[in-house]
Coordinates of C-alpha atoms and ligand atoms in Angstrom, one line a residue:
M1 CA 0.0 0.1 0.0
S2 CA 2.0 3.0 -1.3
G3 CA -0.8 5.5 -1.9
S4 CA 1.0 8.7 -1.4
S5 CA -0.6 11.4 -3.4
P6 CA -3.6 13.3 -1.8
S7 CA -6.0 12.0 -4.4
E8 CA -4.8 8.4 -3.8
R9 CA -5.1 8.8 -0.1
L10 CA -8.7 10.1 -0.5
G11 CA -9.5 7.2 -2.9
L12 CA -8.1 4.7 -0.2
H13 CA -10.2 6.2 2.6
R14 CA -13.3 6.2 0.3
S15 CA -13.0 2.5 -0.7
L16 CA -12.1 1.4 2.9
L17 CA -15.1 3.4 4.2
T18 CA -17.4 1.8 1.6
N19 CA -16.0 -1.7 2.4
Q20 CA -16.5 -1.1 6.2
L21 CA -20.0 0.2 5.9
L22 CA -21.1 -2.6 3.6
Q23 CA -19.5 -5.2 6.0
A24 CA -21.2 -3.5 9.0
A25 CA -24.5 -3.7 7.2
A26 CA -23.9 -7.3 6.3
A27 CA -23.0 -8.0 9.9
I28 CA -26.3 -6.4 11.0
L29 CA -28.3 -8.6 8.5
A30 CA -26.5 -11.7 9.7
A31 CA -27.1 -10.9 13.3
A32 CA -30.7 -10.3 12.7
V33 CA -31.2 -13.5 10.7
T34 CA -29.1 -15.8 12.9
S35 CA -30.9 -14.5 16.1
F36 CA -34.2 -14.9 14.4
L37 CA -33.3 -18.5 13.4
G38 CA -31.9 -19.1 16.9
Q39 CA -28.5 -20.2 15.4
I40 CA -26.4 -18.2 17.8
Q41 CA -24.7 -20.6 20.3
D42 CA -22.7 -18.1 22.3
V43 CA -24.3 -14.6 22.2
T44 CA -21.6 -12.9 24.2
L45 CA -19.0 -14.0 21.7
F46 CA -21.3 -13.1 18.8
V47 CA -22.0 -9.7 20.2
S48 CA -18.3 -9.1 20.9
G49 CA -17.5 -10.0 17.2
A50 CA -20.2 -7.9 15.8
G51 CA -19.3 -5.0 18.2
I52 CA -15.7 -5.2 16.9
V53 CA -16.8 -4.9 13.3
F54 CA -19.0 -1.9 14.1
T55 CA -16.1 -0.3 16.1
C56 CA -13.8 -0.8 13.1
A57 CA -16.5 0.8 10.8
A58 CA -16.8 3.7 13.3
V59 CA -13.0 4.3 13.4
I60 CA -12.9 4.5 9.6
V61 CA -15.8 6.9 9.5
L62 CA -14.2 9.2 12.1
S63 CA -10.6 9.0 10.8
P64 CA -9.4 12.0 8.7
R65 CA -10.2 11.4 5.1
D66 CA -7.0 12.7 3.6
R67 CA -4.7 11.5 6.4
L68 CA -5.7 8.0 7.1
P69 CA -2.7 6.5 8.9
S70 CA -1.5 3.4 7.1
W71 CA -1.4 1.3 10.3
I72 CA -5.2 1.9 10.6
A73 CA -5.7 0.7 7.0
L74 CA -3.9 -2.5 7.9
A75 CA -5.2 -3.0 11.4
V76 CA -8.7 -2.5 10.6
P77 CA -9.2 -5.4 8.1
V78 CA -6.9 -7.7 10.2
I79 CA -9.2 -7.0 13.3
D80 CA -12.2 -7.6 11.0
V81 CA -10.9 -11.0 10.1
I82 CA -10.6 -12.0 13.7
A83 CA -13.9 -10.4 14.7
I84 CA -15.7 -12.3 11.9
G85 CA -13.9 -15.5 13.1
L86 CA -15.5 -14.8 16.6
M87 CA -18.9 -14.3 15.1
R88 CA -18.5 -17.5 13.0
G89 CA -17.4 -19.4 16.1
S90 CA -20.5 -18.4 18.0
A91 CA -22.9 -19.3 15.2
P92 CA -21.2 -22.2 13.4
V93 CA -24.1 -23.1 11.0
A94 CA -25.1 -19.5 10.0
G95 CA -22.5 -19.3 7.1
I96 CA -21.0 -16.1 8.9
G97 CA -17.7 -16.9 7.1
L98 CA -18.9 -15.3 3.9
L99 CA -18.4 -11.9 5.7
W100 CA -14.7 -12.5 5.3
A101 CA -15.2 -11.6 1.6
F102 CA -15.2 -7.9 2.8
P103 CA -11.7 -7.8 4.5
A104 CA -10.3 -10.2 1.8
I105 CA -11.4 -7.8 -1.0
W106 CA -9.9 -4.8 0.8
I107 CA -6.7 -6.5 1.7
G108 CA -6.2 -7.9 -1.8
A109 CA -6.7 -4.5 -3.2
A110 CA -4.6 -2.6 -0.8
F111 CA -1.8 -5.0 0.0
G112 CA -1.3 -7.1 -3.1
I113 CA -0.2 -10.7 -3.3
R114 CA 1.3 -10.6 0.2
G115 CA -2.1 -9.4 1.4
V116 CA -3.8 -12.3 -0.5
I117 CA -1.5 -14.8 1.1
G118 CA -1.8 -13.2 4.5
V119 CA -5.7 -13.2 4.5
T120 CA -5.8 -16.8 3.0
V121 CA -3.5 -18.1 5.7
A122 CA -5.3 -16.3 8.6
V123 CA -8.7 -17.4 7.4
S124 CA -7.4 -21.0 6.9
A125 CA -5.9 -21.0 10.3
I126 CA -9.2 -19.9 11.9
I127 CA -11.2 -22.3 9.9
T128 CA -8.8 -25.2 10.8
Y129 CA -8.8 -24.2 14.5
Q130 CA -12.6 -24.0 14.5
A131 CA -12.8 -27.4 12.7
F132 CA -11.4 -29.1 15.8
D133 CA -14.3 -27.7 17.7
E134 CA -16.9 -30.4 17.8
S135 CA -19.7 -27.9 17.2
H136 CA -18.2 -27.3 13.6
R137 CA -18.9 -29.9 11.2
V138 CA -16.2 -30.5 8.5
A139 CA -18.0 -29.6 5.2
A140 CA -17.1 -28.6 1.7
S141 CA -17.2 -25.0 2.8
T142 CA -14.3 -25.7 5.2
F143 CA -12.0 -26.0 2.1
V144 CA -13.9 -24.0 -0.4
L145 CA -14.2 -20.8 1.6
P146 CA -10.4 -20.1 1.9
F147 CA -10.0 -20.8 -1.7
T148 CA -12.9 -18.5 -2.6
L149 CA -11.6 -15.8 -0.5
A150 CA -8.1 -16.2 -2.0
A151 CA -9.7 -15.9 -5.4
L152 CA -11.7 -12.8 -4.5
A153 CA -8.7 -11.1 -3.0
T154 CA -6.6 -11.9 -6.0
M155 CA -9.2 -10.6 -8.4
S156 CA -9.5 -7.4 -6.3
H157 CA -5.7 -7.1 -6.3
F158 CA -5.6 -7.3 -10.3
A159 CA -8.6 -5.0 -10.6
T160 CA -6.9 -2.5 -8.4
Q161 CA -3.7 -2.8 -10.4
R162 CA -5.5 -2.3 -13.6
T163 CA -7.3 0.8 -12.2
R164 CA -4.0 2.2 -10.9
A165 CA -2.3 1.6 -14.4
Q166 CA -5.3 3.3 -16.1
R167 CA -5.2 6.1 -13.7
S168 CA -1.4 6.6 -14.1
L169 CA -1.9 6.6 -17.9
L170 CA -4.6 9.1 -17.6
E171 CA -2.5 11.2 -15.4
K172 CA 0.4 11.0 -17.8
Q173 CA -1.8 12.0 -20.7
S174 CA -3.3 14.9 -18.8
A175 CA 0.2 16.1 -17.9
E176 CA 1.2 15.8 -21.6
L177 CA -1.9 17.7 -22.5
R178 CA -1.1 20.4 -20.0
R179 CA 2.4 20.6 -21.3
S180 CA 1.1 20.9 -24.9
L181 CA -1.3 23.6 -23.9
E182 CA 1.5 25.4 -22.1
R183 CA 3.8 25.1 -25.2
A184 CA 0.9 26.3 -27.5
R185 CA 0.3 29.3 -25.3
R186 CA 4.0 30.2 -25.2
Q187 CA 4.1 29.8 -28.9
E188 CA 1.2 32.1 -29.3
D189 CA 2.8 34.6 -27.0
L190 CA 6.0 34.5 -29.0
V191 CA 4.2 35.0 -32.3
T192 CA 2.3 37.9 -30.8
E193 CA 5.6 39.4 -29.5
V194 CA 7.3 38.9 -32.8
L195 CA 4.3 40.4 -34.7
D196 CA 4.3 43.4 -32.5
A197 CA 8.0 43.8 -32.8
V198 CA 8.0 44.2 -36.6
D199 CA 7.2 47.5 -38.3
F200 CA 4.9 46.2 -40.9
G201 CA 1.2 45.7 -40.3
V202 CA -0.1 42.2 -40.3
I203 CA -3.8 41.4 -40.1
H204 CA -5.7 38.1 -40.5
I205 CA -9.0 38.1 -42.3
T206 CA -11.3 35.1 -41.7
P207 CA -13.0 33.4 -44.6
G208 CA -16.1 35.2 -43.5
G209 CA -14.3 38.5 -44.2
E210 CA -13.9 39.5 -40.5
F211 CA -10.6 41.1 -39.3
A212 CA -9.1 38.5 -36.8
V213 CA -5.5 38.9 -35.4
S214 CA -3.6 42.0 -36.0
N215 CA -0.4 43.5 -34.6
E216 CA 0.5 46.8 -33.1
A217 CA 2.1 48.1 -36.3
H218 CA -1.2 47.4 -38.1
A219 CA -3.1 49.5 -35.6
R220 CA -0.4 52.3 -36.1
L221 CA -0.4 52.2 -39.8
Q222 CA -4.1 51.7 -40.4
A223 CA -5.3 54.7 -38.3
G224 CA -7.4 56.7 -40.8
T225 CA -7.5 54.0 -43.4
D226 CA -10.3 51.8 -44.6
A227 CA -8.9 48.9 -42.6
V228 CA -10.5 50.4 -39.5
G229 CA -13.6 52.1 -41.0
P230 CA -14.7 54.1 -44.0
S231 CA -12.0 56.4 -45.2
S232 CA -12.9 59.4 -47.4
A233 CA -9.7 59.8 -49.6
V234 CA -8.0 56.7 -51.0
F235 CA -6.0 57.0 -54.3
A236 CA -4.4 54.5 -56.6
A237 CA -0.6 54.0 -57.0
D238 CA -0.3 57.2 -59.1
G239 CA -1.6 59.1 -56.1
I240 CA -4.2 60.9 -58.1
T241 CA -6.8 58.5 -59.3
P242 CA -9.4 58.1 -56.5
L243 CA -10.5 54.7 -55.5
E244 CA -14.1 53.7 -54.6
S245 CA -14.5 52.2 -51.3
R246 CA -14.9 48.7 -52.8
Q247 CA -11.6 49.1 -54.7
T248 CA -9.4 49.8 -51.8
P249 CA -6.9 47.0 -50.9
F250 CA -8.6 46.1 -47.6
A251 CA -12.0 46.0 -49.1
R252 CA -10.8 43.8 -51.9
A253 CA -9.0 41.5 -49.3
R254 CA -12.2 41.1 -47.4
A255 CA -14.0 40.3 -50.6
G256 CA -11.5 37.4 -51.1
E257 CA -9.1 38.9 -53.6
V258 CA -5.3 38.0 -53.4
F259 CA -2.6 40.3 -54.7
D260 CA 1.0 41.3 -54.3
G261 CA 2.6 44.7 -53.4
E262 CA -0.1 47.1 -54.4
L263 CA 0.5 50.7 -53.7
V264 CA -2.2 52.9 -52.3
W265 CA -2.3 56.4 -51.1
Y266 CA -4.4 57.7 -48.1
G267 CA -5.1 61.4 -47.8
M268 CA -5.8 64.1 -50.4
P269 CA -2.9 65.3 -52.7
G270 CA -1.1 68.1 -51.2
E271 CA -2.1 67.2 -47.7
D272 CA -0.3 65.0 -45.1
R273 CA -0.7 61.6 -46.9
R274 CA 0.5 58.1 -46.4
A275 CA 1.6 55.5 -49.0
L276 CA 1.0 51.9 -48.1
N277 CA 2.3 48.9 -49.9
V278 CA -0.2 46.1 -49.4
T279 CA 0.1 42.4 -50.1
V280 CA -2.7 39.9 -49.6
R281 CA -1.9 36.1 -49.4
R282 CA -4.2 33.1 -49.0
L283 CA -3.4 31.0 -45.9
R284 CA -3.0 27.2 -46.3
P285 CA -6.4 25.5 -45.8
R286 CA -6.6 23.6 -42.6
D287 CA -8.5 20.3 -42.5
G288 CA -10.0 21.1 -45.9
A289 CA -11.4 24.5 -44.6
D290 CA -10.4 27.8 -45.9
G291 CA -7.7 29.4 -43.7
G292 CA -8.6 32.9 -44.6
R293 CA -6.1 35.6 -45.8
V294 CA -3.3 37.4 -44.4
V295 CA -2.7 41.1 -45.3
V296 CA 0.7 42.7 -44.9
S297 CA 1.1 46.4 -45.2
R298 CA 4.2 48.6 -45.2
D299 CA 4.5 52.3 -44.9
V300 CA 6.4 53.3 -48.0
T301 CA 5.6 57.1 -47.9
A302 CA 9.3 58.0 -47.4
E303 CA 10.5 55.8 -50.3
E304 CA 7.7 56.9 -52.7
T305 CA 8.1 60.5 -51.9
A306 CA 11.9 60.2 -52.5
L307 CA 11.4 58.3 -55.7
R308 CA 9.0 60.9 -57.0
A309 CA 11.2 63.7 -56.0
R310 CA 14.1 61.9 -58.0
E311 CA 11.9 61.3 -61.0
D312 CA 10.7 64.9 -61.0
L313 CA 14.3 66.2 -60.8
V314 CA 15.6 63.9 -63.5
A315 CA 12.5 64.8 -65.7
S316 CA 13.0 68.5 -65.2
V317 CA 16.7 68.4 -65.8
S318 CA 16.2 66.4 -69.0
H319 CA 13.5 68.8 -70.1
E320 CA 15.9 71.7 -69.6
L321 CA 18.6 69.9 -71.5
R322 CA 16.5 69.2 -74.5
T323 CA 16.3 72.8 -75.9
P324 CA 20.0 73.6 -75.8
L325 CA 20.7 70.1 -77.2
T326 CA 18.5 70.7 -80.2
S327 CA 20.2 74.0 -80.8
I328 CA 23.7 72.4 -80.5
I329 CA 22.8 69.6 -83.0
G330 CA 21.2 72.1 -85.4
Y331 CA 24.3 74.3 -85.4
L332 CA 26.6 71.3 -85.8
E333 CA 24.6 70.1 -88.8
L334 CA 24.9 73.7 -90.2
A335 CA 28.6 73.7 -89.6
L336 CA 29.0 70.2 -91.2
D337 CA 27.2 71.6 -94.3
D338 CA 30.2 73.8 -95.0
D339 CA 32.3 72.3 -97.7
R340 CA 35.3 74.4 -96.8
L341 CA 35.9 72.5 -93.5
E342 CA 39.3 71.0 -92.9
P343 CA 39.0 67.1 -92.8
S344 CA 40.3 67.0 -89.2
T345 CA 37.8 69.7 -88.1
R346 CA 35.0 67.8 -89.9
E347 CA 36.0 64.7 -88.1
Q348 CA 35.8 66.4 -84.7
L349 CA 32.5 68.1 -85.5
E350 CA 31.0 64.7 -86.5
I351 CA 32.2 63.2 -83.2
A352 CA 30.6 66.1 -81.4
E353 CA 27.4 65.6 -83.5
R354 CA 27.3 61.9 -82.7
N355 CA 27.6 62.4 -79.1
A356 CA 25.1 65.2 -79.0
I357 CA 22.6 62.9 -80.8
R358 CA 23.3 60.2 -78.2
L359 CA 22.7 62.7 -75.5
R360 CA 19.4 63.8 -77.1
E361 CA 18.3 60.1 -77.3
L362 CA 19.2 59.6 -73.7
V363 CA 17.2 62.7 -72.7
A364 CA 14.3 61.4 -74.7
D365 CA 14.5 58.0 -73.1
I366 CA 14.5 59.6 -69.6
L367 CA 11.6 61.8 -70.4
A368 CA 9.7 58.8 -71.8
V369 CA 10.4 56.7 -68.6
S370 CA 9.3 59.6 -66.3
A371 CA 6.3 60.2 -68.4
A372 CA 5.4 56.5 -68.1
S373 CA 5.8 56.5 -64.4
R374 CA 3.7 59.6 -63.9
H375 CA 0.9 57.9 -65.8
G376 CA 1.2 55.0 -63.4
V377 CA 0.6 52.2 -65.8
G378 CA 2.3 53.2 -69.0
F379 CA 2.4 55.5 -71.9
A380 CA -0.4 57.6 -73.4
L381 CA -0.9 56.0 -76.7
Q382 CA -2.4 57.1 -80.0
P383 CA -3.4 53.9 -81.6
A384 CA -4.3 53.7 -85.3
P385 CA -4.7 51.1 -87.9
A386 CA -1.1 50.1 -89.0
D387 CA 0.7 47.2 -90.6
L388 CA 3.3 45.7 -88.4
E389 CA 5.3 44.5 -91.3
A390 CA 5.8 48.2 -92.6
I391 CA 7.0 49.2 -89.1
V392 CA 9.4 46.3 -88.9
R393 CA 10.8 46.8 -92.4
A394 CA 11.3 50.5 -91.8
A395 CA 13.3 49.7 -88.6
V396 CA 15.3 47.0 -90.4
T397 CA 16.3 49.5 -93.1
S398 CA 17.3 52.0 -90.6
V399 CA 19.6 49.6 -88.6
A400 CA 21.0 47.9 -91.7
P401 CA 24.0 50.2 -92.1
R402 CA 25.1 49.6 -88.5
A403 CA 24.6 45.9 -89.0
A404 CA 26.5 45.9 -92.2
A405 CA 29.5 47.8 -90.6
Q406 CA 29.8 44.8 -88.2
G407 CA 29.2 42.2 -90.9
I408 CA 25.9 41.2 -89.4
E409 CA 23.2 39.9 -91.6
I410 CA 19.6 40.7 -90.8
D411 CA 17.1 38.1 -92.1
A412 CA 13.6 39.7 -92.3
S413 CA 12.2 37.1 -94.9
A414 CA 9.6 35.7 -92.4
V415 CA 8.0 39.1 -91.8
R416 CA 4.4 38.7 -92.8
S417 CA 1.9 41.4 -93.4
C418 CA 0.0 42.0 -90.2
P419 CA -2.5 44.8 -90.1
T420 CA -3.6 45.7 -86.6
V421 CA -4.3 48.7 -84.5
V422 CA -1.2 50.1 -82.7
D423 CA 0.6 53.4 -81.8
A424 CA 3.0 53.0 -84.8
H425 CA 5.4 55.6 -83.4
R426 CA 5.8 53.9 -80.0
L427 CA 5.9 50.4 -81.6
R428 CA 8.7 51.6 -83.9
Q429 CA 10.6 52.5 -80.8
V430 CA 10.2 49.0 -79.5
V431 CA 11.4 47.4 -82.8
D432 CA 14.2 49.9 -83.1
N433 CA 15.4 49.1 -79.6
L434 CA 15.3 45.3 -80.0
L435 CA 17.1 45.5 -83.4
S436 CA 19.6 47.9 -82.2
N437 CA 20.3 45.6 -79.2
A438 CA 20.5 42.5 -81.3
V439 CA 23.2 44.3 -83.5
K440 CA 24.9 46.2 -80.7
Y441 CA 25.4 43.1 -78.5
N442 CA 26.1 40.7 -81.3
R443 CA 29.4 39.3 -82.3
R444 CA 31.1 40.4 -85.6
G445 CA 29.6 38.4 -88.5
G446 CA 26.6 37.4 -86.5
R447 CA 23.0 37.0 -87.6
V448 CA 19.8 38.6 -86.6
T449 CA 16.3 37.1 -87.5
V450 CA 13.2 39.1 -87.3
T451 CA 9.7 37.6 -87.7
V452 CA 6.1 38.9 -87.5
D453 CA 3.3 36.4 -87.2
R454 CA -0.3 36.0 -86.0
E455 CA -1.1 33.4 -83.4
E456 CA -4.8 33.3 -83.1
D457 CA -5.7 36.7 -81.6
T458 CA -2.2 37.7 -80.8
V459 CA 0.4 39.4 -83.0
V460 CA 3.8 38.1 -82.3
L461 CA 7.1 39.9 -83.1
R462 CA 10.4 38.0 -82.6
V463 CA 13.9 39.4 -82.8
A464 CA 16.5 36.6 -82.4
D465 CA 20.3 36.9 -82.4
D466 CA 23.1 34.5 -82.1
G467 CA 25.2 36.8 -79.8
P468 CA 26.6 36.1 -76.4
G469 CA 23.1 36.0 -74.8
I470 CA 22.5 37.0 -71.2
S471 CA 23.6 35.2 -68.1
P472 CA 20.8 33.5 -65.9
S473 CA 21.4 35.8 -62.9
E474 CA 20.9 38.9 -65.2
Q475 CA 18.0 37.7 -67.3
G476 CA 15.3 38.7 -64.7
R477 CA 16.8 42.2 -64.4
I478 CA 17.3 43.3 -68.0
F479 CA 13.9 45.1 -68.1
E480 CA 14.7 47.1 -65.0
R481 CA 15.4 50.8 -65.6
F482 CA 19.0 51.7 -66.0
F483 CA 20.0 48.0 -65.7
R484 CA 23.0 47.0 -68.0
A485 CA 24.6 43.6 -67.9
D486 CA 28.1 43.3 -66.3
A487 CA 29.6 42.2 -69.6
V488 CA 28.6 45.5 -71.4
R489 CA 28.9 48.0 -68.6
N490 CA 32.6 48.4 -68.9
S491 CA 32.7 47.8 -72.7
T492 CA 32.8 50.4 -75.5
V493 CA 29.1 49.6 -76.3
H494 CA 27.1 52.6 -75.2
G495 CA 23.7 52.4 -73.7
S496 CA 21.5 53.8 -70.9
G497 CA 19.8 50.7 -69.7
L498 CA 16.4 52.3 -70.5
G499 CA 15.5 50.8 -73.9
L500 CA 14.0 47.5 -72.7
A501 CA 12.2 49.1 -69.8
I502 CA 10.6 51.6 -72.2
S503 CA 10.0 48.8 -74.7
R504 CA 8.1 46.7 -72.0
D505 CA 6.1 49.8 -70.8
I506 CA 5.0 50.4 -74.5
A507 CA 4.1 46.7 -75.0
R508 CA 2.1 46.6 -71.7
A509 CA 0.4 49.8 -72.6
H510 CA -0.9 48.1 -75.7
G511 CA -2.3 45.3 -73.5
G512 CA 0.7 42.9 -74.4
D513 CA 4.1 42.1 -73.0
I514 CA 7.7 41.4 -73.9
T515 CA 9.7 38.4 -72.8
V516 CA 13.2 37.1 -73.4
A517 CA 14.5 33.5 -73.9
T518 CA 18.3 33.4 -73.9
Q519 CA 21.1 30.9 -73.6
P520 CA 24.5 32.2 -72.7
G521 CA 26.9 31.8 -75.6
R522 CA 24.0 30.9 -78.1
G523 CA 22.0 34.1 -78.4
S524 CA 18.7 35.6 -77.3
V525 CA 15.2 35.8 -78.6
F526 CA 13.0 38.7 -77.6
T527 CA 9.3 38.2 -78.1
V528 CA 6.6 40.9 -78.2
R529 CA 3.1 39.8 -77.9
L530 CA 0.2 42.3 -78.6
P531 CA -3.5 41.6 -78.7
H532 CA -4.6 41.7 -82.3
K533 CA -7.1 44.5 -83.1
E534 CA -8.9 45.0 -86.3
G535 CA -10.5 48.1 -87.7
A536 CA -10.8 51.4 -86.1
A537 CA -8.6 52.5 -83.1
S538 CA -10.2 51.3 -79.9
W539 CA -7.7 52.5 -77.2
S540 CA -8.3 56.2 -77.5
S541 CA -7.7 56.7 -73.8
M542 CA -5.2 54.0 -73.0
S543 CA -2.7 55.3 -70.5
Ligands
ADP1 P1 21.0 49.6 -73.2 O1 21.0 48.8 -74.5 O2 20.8 51.0 -73.4 O3 22.1 49.2 -72.3 P2 18.6 48.1 -72.8 O4 17.5 48.3 -71.8 O5 18.1 48.1 -74.2 O6 19.6 49.1 -72.5 O7 19.2 46.7 -72.5 C1 19.6 46.4 -71.1 C2 20.6 45.4 -71.0 O8 20.2 44.2 -71.5 C3 21.8 45.8 -72.0 O9 22.7 46.7 -71.3 C4 22.5 44.4 -72.2 O10 23.3 44.1 -71.1 C5 21.3 43.5 -72.2 N1 20.8 43.1 -73.5 C6 19.7 43.7 -74.2 N2 19.6 43.1 -75.4 C7 20.6 42.1 -75.5 C8 20.9 41.1 -76.5 N3 20.2 41.1 -77.6 N4 21.9 40.3 -76.3 C9 22.6 40.4 -75.0 N5 22.4 41.3 -74.1 C10 21.4 42.2 -74.3

């Protein structure tokens, strides 16, 4: 009997108490029946035995429930065994020996196999002793009773063992559960702390469109935005196009949309306004159920303001450069018209003219880029019906002298007639840029192939060269503004890194796109895809 925890001690007391009360009740019943049947031979002995049984029950009733001394737990059943022996001795034919079942069950449960052996030996000894008394007849019960009691005690022992094992398993499981809960709580605290420590807003939107978890930065950033309530002034990325309340990022996120890095302005132009970069991602479904969405917002007011200031400065400087440049080029052309020029002076003036023209192209590129970013999505187009073939052939003719100078052959034999609706001037810019790159970055004696084709409702223009190609690490960046590959940056091939960025803006403004497929050492293929439009111009306000 090693019950040591308070709950085990309480359980021990409860089972002993139940055992004793039932035993006392059985003793009362036995006393009543045996006295009614007149089977009591020695009343004094019987009353003493019964009295001891009741006293034991009273001791257990009165003993403290949570501090039952272990000697009482042992002594009470031992005394019971003797008391029942006394009652049995005083009424040999009444079958009082059955009452031993109560202490036997208790002893088997509380003291294990040693208890089983002890109670069996004690009962057998009493029965044997009483068998010598001539008032006891030796009967089958003389042998069966100790055996039955041993069996009862053993079963009680094993049942108790099983219960203990189950309880200990349950306790282990509940301890594990407590630990898991504690871990989950700590994890949640950690996530909350981490979320609160970062300076971008994070908010969870439930599948039903409710705002759930959010962090401190979110509360800070969203003050005055549509994330916390209706907000009057919300503008698109260009800062001037007003957004309706259902078009704002948070309204779209609540409606179930998912998007990446959308810029939105809060506050009227000219006032104290805030630019947020908002990304909405879908959370992984859990157990097949929609996990909702998470919205991450970042305050990019400082970056956007600096970016705009830089673009404005570059645009205004470029604008200021354009007039004097035009004048310089005009005067240089005039000067070169003079037949009396010394050859060396002519050569110098030609170099000056070439560089001035390059400078003018650069200024034009910069102005085009800054115009595109001011319009937010691209260029203001003036679409009109045009044949792409004519545009491409004109561009090929114009680049042909430069190609010939490097021994590069331009193959335009697969250019098909392709009437469509485009801004011919802008598209010529794209073709010029792709052809000039294919020649500029090609090897001497290389080959350039241009094709124009229709693929269902798409017009496809391809410019392929067999030059050095572009390294994998740089392929993703060549459409960025001012990007030039390492291989050409320090070479004598001039460029601003703006041509492809402008070309892509133009293609996108037409509703198309431009892509590159390239293999280092084997060349590049630039592909422009534009939606095919027939008949009258239909993008009169595309910007
Ligand atoms: P630029 O030609 O003025 O440098 P672009 O925007 O037209 O600017 O091109 C960006 C960069 O992409 C170039 O500097 C060059 O490194 C690379 N590039 C463009 N076209 C080709 C090509 N056909 N072959 C290899 N590299 C190319």
